[in-house]
Backbone as JSON, one array per atom type, in Angstrom:
{
  "sequence": "MHPLRLPRMPRLARGFTLIELMVVVSMLALLSALAGPGLRQLVDGQRVKSAAFDLTTDLLLARSETLKRNRIVVFAPRGGDWRQGWTATANGIELVNRSPLSANLNFGNAPVSISFNAFGRVDVPANAVRVNLAATDTSNRTQRCIELDFSGRASSRVGSCT",
  "N": [[-15.67, 37.58, -62.62], [-12.93, 35.48, -62.49], [-12.36, 32.66, -64.55], [-10.7, 30.55, -63.67], [-10.28, 30.77, -60.95], [-11.52, 29.82, -57.82], [-14.58, 30.58, -56.17], [-14.52, 32.6, -53.26], [-14.98, 31.25, -50.06], [-17.01, 31.95, -47.21], [-15.35, 32.9, -44.23], [-14.8, 30.4, -41.93], [-15.05, 29.34, -38.5], [-12.08, 28.13, -37.24], [-10.89, 27.08, -34.95], [-10.13, 27.53, -31.44], [-10.97, 30.33, -29.49], [-8.98, 32.58, -27.56], [-10.25, 33.26, -25.2], [-12.16, 31.21, -24.88], [-10.41, 29.05, -24.52], [-9.14, 29.8, -22.12], [-11.29, 29.7, -20.34], [-11.88, 26.95, -20.31], [-9.44, 25.92, -19.29], [-9.43, 27.13, -16.75], [-11.69, 25.91, -15.61], [-10.85, 23.24, -15.54], [-8.73, 23.51, -13.73], [-10.14, 24.23, -11.42], [-11.71, 21.91, -11.0], [-9.68, 19.99, -10.57], [-8.56, 21.0, -8.23], [-10.63, 20.58, -6.45], [-10.81, 17.8, -6.49], [-8.37, 16.93, -5.58], [-7.74, 16.6, -2.64], [-9.39, 14.38, -1.98], [-8.35, 12.44, -3.68], [-5.8, 12.18, -2.64], [-6.31, 11.06, -0.14], [-7.32, 8.62, -0.98], [-5.06, 7.47, -2.2], [-3.31, 7.29, 0.02], [-4.8, 5.49, 1.58], [-4.72, 3.21, -0.05], [-2.0, 2.64, 0.03], [-1.65, 1.89, 2.72], [-3.34, -0.33, 2.79], [-2.08, -2.0, 0.93], [0.43, -2.4, 2.18], [-0.4, -3.73, 4.51], [-1.5, -6.03, 3.38], [0.8, -7.15, 2.15], [2.37, -7.66, 4.42], [0.73, -9.45, 5.85], [0.52, -11.64, 4.05], [3.21, -12.37, 3.88], [3.7, -13.13, 6.52], [2.02, -15.36, 6.66], [3.31, -16.95, 4.77], [5.78, -17.33, 6.08], [4.92, -18.83, 8.28], [3.98, -21.09, 6.95], [6.38, -22.02, 5.87], [7.78, -22.68, 8.21], [6.34, -24.86, 9.1], [6.71, -26.6, 6.97], [9.52, -26.97, 6.92], [10.0, -27.77, 9.48], [11.31, -26.21, 11.36], [12.44, -23.43, 13.39], [11.29, -20.25, 12.54], [12.23, -16.95, 12.16], [10.8, -13.85, 12.07], [11.43, -10.66, 11.23], [11.85, -7.06, 11.42], [13.74, -4.99, 9.13], [16.65, -3.53, 10.28], [15.35, -2.84, 12.64], [13.12, -1.33, 12.04], [9.95, -1.41, 10.76], [9.1, -0.09, 8.49], [11.26, -0.17, 6.84], [11.18, -2.56, 5.62], [11.14, -6.21, 5.81], [12.36, -9.4, 6.96], [12.37, -12.98, 6.79], [13.81, -15.65, 8.37], [15.29, -18.9, 8.52], [17.37, -20.89, 10.23], [19.54, -19.34, 9.26], [18.96, -19.18, 6.57], [17.49, -17.18, 4.21], [14.12, -16.63, 3.83], [12.02, -14.89, 3.24], [12.14, -11.69, 1.86], [11.49, -8.54, 2.07], [11.27, -5.45, 0.5], [11.91, -1.9, 1.33], [9.11, 0.04, 2.52], [6.61, 2.56, 1.82], [7.41, 5.82, 3.0], [5.39, 7.13, 4.24], [4.01, 5.62, 6.05], [3.14, 4.39, 9.28], [3.97, 2.14, 11.85], [2.44, 0.75, 14.51], [2.4, -0.69, 17.83], [4.24, -2.63, 17.26], [6.06, -5.61, 17.4], [9.46, -6.49, 18.33], [10.5, -8.69, 17.0], [9.08, -11.61, 15.41], [8.55, -14.88, 16.22], [8.18, -18.06, 14.91], [7.45, -21.27, 16.03], [8.43, -24.75, 15.56], [6.0, -25.99, 15.18], [4.41, -24.2, 13.94], [3.25, -22.31, 15.5], [3.04, -19.15, 17.24], [5.63, -17.88, 19.17], [5.12, -16.27, 22.02], [5.15, -13.99, 24.83], [3.92, -15.19, 28.01], [1.86, -13.61, 29.06], [0.73, -12.29, 26.95], [-1.97, -11.76, 24.72], [-2.38, -11.79, 21.96], [-0.45, -11.18, 18.99], [-0.15, -8.01, 17.74], [-0.06, -5.72, 15.05], [-0.15, -2.58, 13.87], [-0.89, -0.78, 10.99], [-0.76, 2.43, 9.74], [-1.55, 5.47, 7.94], [0.19, 8.63, 7.79], [-1.57, 10.63, 8.51], [-3.36, 9.37, 10.11], [-5.84, 8.6, 9.17], [-6.44, 6.28, 7.73], [-6.45, 3.04, 8.83], [-5.17, -0.18, 9.52], [-5.27, -3.36, 11.01], [-3.07, -5.89, 11.76], [-3.18, -9.1, 12.83], [-1.92, -11.79, 14.78], [-2.83, -14.91, 15.8], [-2.5, -17.37, 18.47], [-2.14, -19.78, 17.17], [-0.7, -19.04, 15.0], [-1.78, -18.04, 12.72], [-2.22, -15.4, 10.47], [-4.09, -12.4, 10.15], [-5.81, -9.67, 8.61], [-7.46, -6.64, 9.22], [-9.76, -3.9, 8.86], [-9.32, -0.9, 10.64], [-8.25, 0.1, 13.98], [-5.94, -1.59, 16.17], [-7.19, -3.0, 19.02]],
  "CA": [[-14.97, 36.54, -61.93], [-12.0, 34.78, -63.34], [-12.85, 31.28, -64.65], [-9.83, 29.57, -63.01], [-10.31, 30.94, -59.51], [-12.73, 29.39, -57.13], [-15.14, 31.67, -55.37], [-14.12, 32.57, -51.85], [-16.0, 30.82, -49.11], [-16.94, 32.78, -46.01], [-14.41, 32.38, -43.25], [-15.4, 29.6, -40.87], [-14.23, 29.24, -37.3], [-11.19, 26.99, -37.38], [-10.18, 26.79, -33.71], [-10.68, 28.11, -30.23], [-10.49, 31.67, -29.16], [-8.21, 32.62, -26.32], [-11.19, 33.31, -24.08], [-12.69, 29.86, -24.71], [-9.34, 28.24, -23.98], [-8.92, 30.18, -20.73], [-12.43, 29.21, -19.57], [-11.69, 25.5, -20.14], [-8.31, 25.71, -18.39], [-9.82, 27.48, -15.38], [-12.61, 24.88, -15.13], [-10.03, 22.08, -15.21], [-7.99, 23.83, -12.5], [-11.09, 24.18, -10.33], [-12.06, 20.51, -10.75], [-8.54, 19.29, -9.98], [-8.4, 21.48, -6.86], [-11.66, 19.92, -5.64], [-10.58, 16.36, -6.45], [-7.05, 16.66, -5.0], [-7.73, 16.01, -1.29], [-10.0, 13.05, -2.02], [-7.42, 11.55, -4.33], [-4.69, 11.96, -1.7], [-6.79, 10.12, 0.86], [-7.43, 7.33, -1.65], [-3.7, 6.95, -2.38], [-2.84, 6.89, 1.35], [-5.53, 4.28, 1.96], [-4.21, 2.08, -0.83], [-0.66, 2.3, 0.55], [-1.83, 1.16, 3.97], [-3.93, -1.62, 2.45], [-1.05, -2.79, 0.27], [1.42, -2.79, 3.18], [-1.02, -4.73, 5.38], [-1.62, -7.26, 2.59], [2.14, -7.72, 2.02], [2.79, -8.17, 5.73], [-0.09, -10.62, 6.17], [0.9, -12.77, 3.2], [4.55, -12.81, 4.25], [3.57, -13.87, 7.78], [1.46, -16.67, 6.32], [4.38, -17.7, 4.11], [6.75, -17.73, 7.11], [4.31, -19.93, 9.04], [3.99, -22.26, 6.06], [7.76, -22.51, 5.77], [8.17, -23.31, 9.46], [5.71, -26.18, 9.12], [7.33, -27.42, 5.93], [10.91, -27.27, 7.26], [10.06, -28.21, 10.87], [12.36, -25.37, 11.94], [12.0, -22.13, 13.89], [11.43, -19.15, 11.58], [12.2, -15.64, 12.82], [10.27, -12.8, 11.19], [11.9, -9.43, 11.9], [12.02, -5.88, 10.55], [15.12, -4.61, 8.79], [17.17, -2.42, 11.07], [14.45, -2.49, 13.73], [12.03, -0.46, 11.58], [9.1, -2.15, 9.82], [9.0, 0.65, 7.22], [12.42, -0.51, 6.02], [10.97, -3.9, 5.09], [11.31, -7.27, 6.78], [12.9, -10.66, 6.48], [12.07, -14.18, 7.55], [14.96, -16.53, 8.22], [15.3, -20.19, 9.21], [18.75, -21.41, 10.25], [20.4, -18.52, 8.41], [18.46, -19.15, 5.19], [16.48, -16.12, 4.07], [12.93, -17.13, 3.16], [11.25, -13.73, 2.8], [12.94, -10.47, 1.85], [10.61, -7.47, 1.6], [11.97, -4.17, 0.36], [11.31, -0.82, 2.13], [7.77, 0.52, 2.19], [6.44, 4.01, 1.73], [7.78, 6.54, 4.22], [4.18, 7.73, 4.82], [3.34, 4.67, 6.92], [3.59, 4.2, 10.65], [3.61, 0.85, 12.41], [2.3, 0.83, 15.96], [2.31, -1.96, 18.56], [5.05, -3.58, 16.52], [7.05, -6.34, 18.18], [10.82, -6.43, 17.82], [10.52, -9.78, 16.02], [8.05, -12.62, 15.6], [9.19, -16.18, 16.07], [7.28, -19.2, 14.74], [8.12, -22.51, 16.41], [8.37, -25.82, 14.56], [4.61, -26.39, 14.98], [3.72, -23.1, 13.28], [2.67, -21.4, 16.5], [3.83, -17.97, 17.56], [6.2, -17.83, 20.51], [4.85, -14.96, 22.62], [5.18, -14.06, 26.3], [2.75, -15.85, 28.6], [0.77, -12.69, 29.36], [0.21, -11.68, 25.71], [-3.14, -12.41, 24.16], [-2.06, -12.0, 20.55], [0.53, -10.24, 18.45], [-0.81, -7.01, 16.91], [0.78, -4.77, 14.34], [-1.07, -1.63, 13.25], [-0.34, 0.04, 9.91], [-1.56, 3.62, 9.51], [-0.89, 6.55, 7.22], [0.65, 9.66, 8.72], [-2.69, 11.45, 8.98], [-4.18, 8.48, 10.94], [-7.19, 8.42, 8.62], [-6.59, 4.91, 7.3], [-5.76, 2.13, 9.74], [-5.42, -1.61, 9.38], [-4.69, -4.12, 12.1], [-2.61, -7.23, 11.4], [-3.18, -9.87, 14.06], [-1.48, -13.18, 14.77], [-3.32, -15.63, 16.97], [-1.49, -18.29, 18.99], [-1.86, -20.84, 16.2], [0.2, -18.51, 14.0], [-2.49, -17.53, 11.55], [-2.26, -13.96, 10.35], [-5.29, -11.83, 9.53], [-5.8, -8.23, 8.52], [-8.81, -6.06, 9.23], [-9.8, -2.44, 8.86], [-9.47, -0.33, 11.97], [-7.08, 0.06, 14.86], [-5.81, -2.76, 17.04], [-7.61, -2.66, 20.38]],
  "C": [[-14.1, 35.79, -62.94], [-12.39, 33.32, -63.39], [-11.97, 30.27, -63.9], [-9.84, 29.7, -61.49], [-11.64, 30.5, -58.93], [-13.29, 30.55, -56.32], [-14.73, 31.5, -53.9], [-15.3, 32.17, -50.97], [-15.92, 31.75, -47.91], [-16.03, 32.11, -44.98], [-15.17, 31.66, -42.13], [-14.47, 29.58, -39.66], [-13.38, 27.98, -37.39], [-10.46, 26.65, -36.09], [-10.89, 27.4, -32.53], [-10.15, 29.52, -30.07], [-9.74, 31.59, -27.84], [-9.13, 32.61, -25.11], [-11.78, 31.92, -23.82], [-11.64, 28.93, -24.08], [-9.11, 28.53, -22.5], [-10.07, 29.69, -19.83], [-12.27, 27.71, -19.31], [-10.55, 25.21, -19.17], [-8.68, 26.06, -16.95], [-10.81, 26.47, -14.81], [-11.83, 23.61, -14.75], [-9.24, 22.31, -13.92], [-8.91, 23.74, -11.3], [-11.46, 22.73, -9.99], [-10.9, 19.74, -10.12], [-8.29, 19.74, -8.54], [-9.43, 20.83, -5.94], [-11.39, 18.44, -5.48], [-9.28, 16.0, -5.74], [-7.06, 16.03, -3.63], [-8.33, 14.6, -1.25], [-9.07, 12.03, -2.66], [-6.25, 11.22, -3.42], [-5.09, 10.94, -0.64], [-6.9, 8.72, 0.26], [-6.05, 6.69, -1.81], [-3.13, 6.49, -1.04], [-3.51, 5.6, 1.81], [-5.02, 3.05, 1.23], [-2.81, 1.68, -0.38], [-0.75, 1.49, 1.83], [-2.37, -0.24, 3.68], [-2.89, -2.54, 1.81], [0.01, -3.27, 1.26], [0.86, -3.87, 4.1], [-1.16, -6.07, 4.65], [-0.25, -7.93, 2.46], [2.6, -8.35, 3.32], [2.02, -9.44, 6.09], [0.33, -11.83, 5.34], [2.31, -13.27, 3.54], [4.56, -13.54, 5.59], [3.01, -15.27, 7.54], [2.5, -17.55, 5.63], [5.41, -18.19, 5.12], [6.2, -18.89, 7.94], [4.3, -21.2, 8.22], [5.38, -22.87, 5.96], [8.21, -23.18, 7.06], [7.55, -24.7, 9.59], [6.36, -27.12, 8.12], [8.73, -27.88, 6.34], [11.07, -27.86, 8.66], [11.21, -27.51, 11.59], [11.72, -24.09, 12.48], [12.28, -21.09, 12.82], [11.27, -17.84, 12.35], [11.83, -14.6, 11.78], [10.6, -11.47, 11.86], [12.0, -8.27, 10.91], [13.49, -5.63, 10.26], [15.53, -3.43, 9.65], [16.25, -1.98, 12.19], [13.28, -1.62, 13.34], [11.23, -1.2, 10.5], [8.95, -1.43, 8.5], [10.16, 0.35, 6.29], [12.3, -1.9, 5.39], [11.2, -4.93, 6.18], [11.88, -8.51, 6.11], [12.38, -11.79, 7.36], [13.22, -15.15, 7.29], [14.76, -17.8, 9.04], [16.7, -20.76, 9.09], [19.67, -20.65, 9.3], [19.98, -18.46, 6.95], [17.34, -18.12, 5.12], [15.32, -16.64, 3.23], [12.08, -16.02, 2.56], [12.17, -12.52, 2.9], [12.1, -9.36, 1.24], [11.37, -6.16, 1.58], [11.27, -3.07, 1.16], [9.95, -0.37, 1.59], [7.77, 2.03, 2.08], [6.77, 4.67, 3.06], [6.55, 7.17, 4.9], [3.45, 6.79, 5.77], [3.97, 4.64, 8.3], [3.14, 2.82, 11.1], [3.6, 0.98, 13.93], [2.17, -0.56, 16.56], [3.18, -3.04, 17.92], [6.04, -4.29, 17.43], [8.44, -6.21, 17.54], [11.02, -7.51, 16.76], [9.41, -10.75, 16.36], [8.71, -13.96, 15.31], [8.11, -17.27, 15.98], [8.03, -20.46, 15.15], [7.89, -23.58, 15.35], [6.94, -26.31, 14.29], [3.78, -25.3, 14.31], [3.07, -22.12, 14.23], [3.62, -20.25, 16.78], [4.33, -18.08, 18.98], [6.02, -16.43, 21.05], [4.97, -15.1, 24.13], [3.86, -14.6, 26.84], [1.59, -14.9, 28.83], [0.17, -12.03, 28.11], [-0.99, -12.47, 25.2], [-2.91, -12.73, 22.69], [-1.05, -10.96, 20.12], [-0.22, -9.31, 17.5], [0.23, -6.12, 16.25], [-0.16, -3.86, 13.57], [-0.34, -0.82, 12.19], [-1.28, 1.21, 9.67], [-0.81, 4.59, 8.62], [-0.57, 7.66, 8.22], [-0.48, 10.53, 9.24], [-3.63, 10.66, 9.9], [-5.61, 8.34, 10.45], [-7.45, 6.96, 8.28], [-5.78, 4.01, 8.22], [-6.14, 0.7, 9.41], [-4.68, -2.32, 10.5], [-4.33, -5.51, 11.59], [-2.46, -7.99, 12.71], [-2.66, -11.28, 13.81], [-2.07, -13.85, 16.0], [-2.25, -16.64, 17.39], [-1.18, -19.43, 18.02], [-0.95, -20.36, 15.08], [-0.48, -17.97, 12.76], [-2.58, -16.02, 11.58], [-3.57, -13.52, 9.69], [-5.16, -10.31, 9.56], [-7.23, -7.73, 8.51], [-8.7, -4.54, 9.28], [-10.01, -1.98, 10.28], [-8.2, -0.46, 12.79], [-7.1, -1.22, 15.67], [-6.21, -2.34, 18.45], [-7.47, -3.86, 21.29]]
}
């Protein structure tokens, strides 16, 4: 042996073999395929929940503004479609301006517009019990009901409006 050369060490494994790598990749593919549908349902549910929360808080804000200003506030969807967002106006002044929502949402039982009078109450036809607006995803798995009682208070709950 030459005095300046170090003795050779046995070759140690320094990485993954192709077979080990393919096994890990296939296991990850299998796990993601199993988790995909559940994750999709979770995302759809969160979109519905977020839209219902936004709508409820904006309705409460519109009612608060009508009481503060002692004016009629009209709460209406953009272009007649609640998925395109909504606005609340009082005497031409825009109080709430919500941008378009996800295209995966449907709004059922939706009124053309909601009008709060100067006392904060909802102006509805005499035969209506309450104003309901149902937000659902396209698969109808996740549903939330936004209700306005005659006093103008908005509430959101899980389930369909019945």
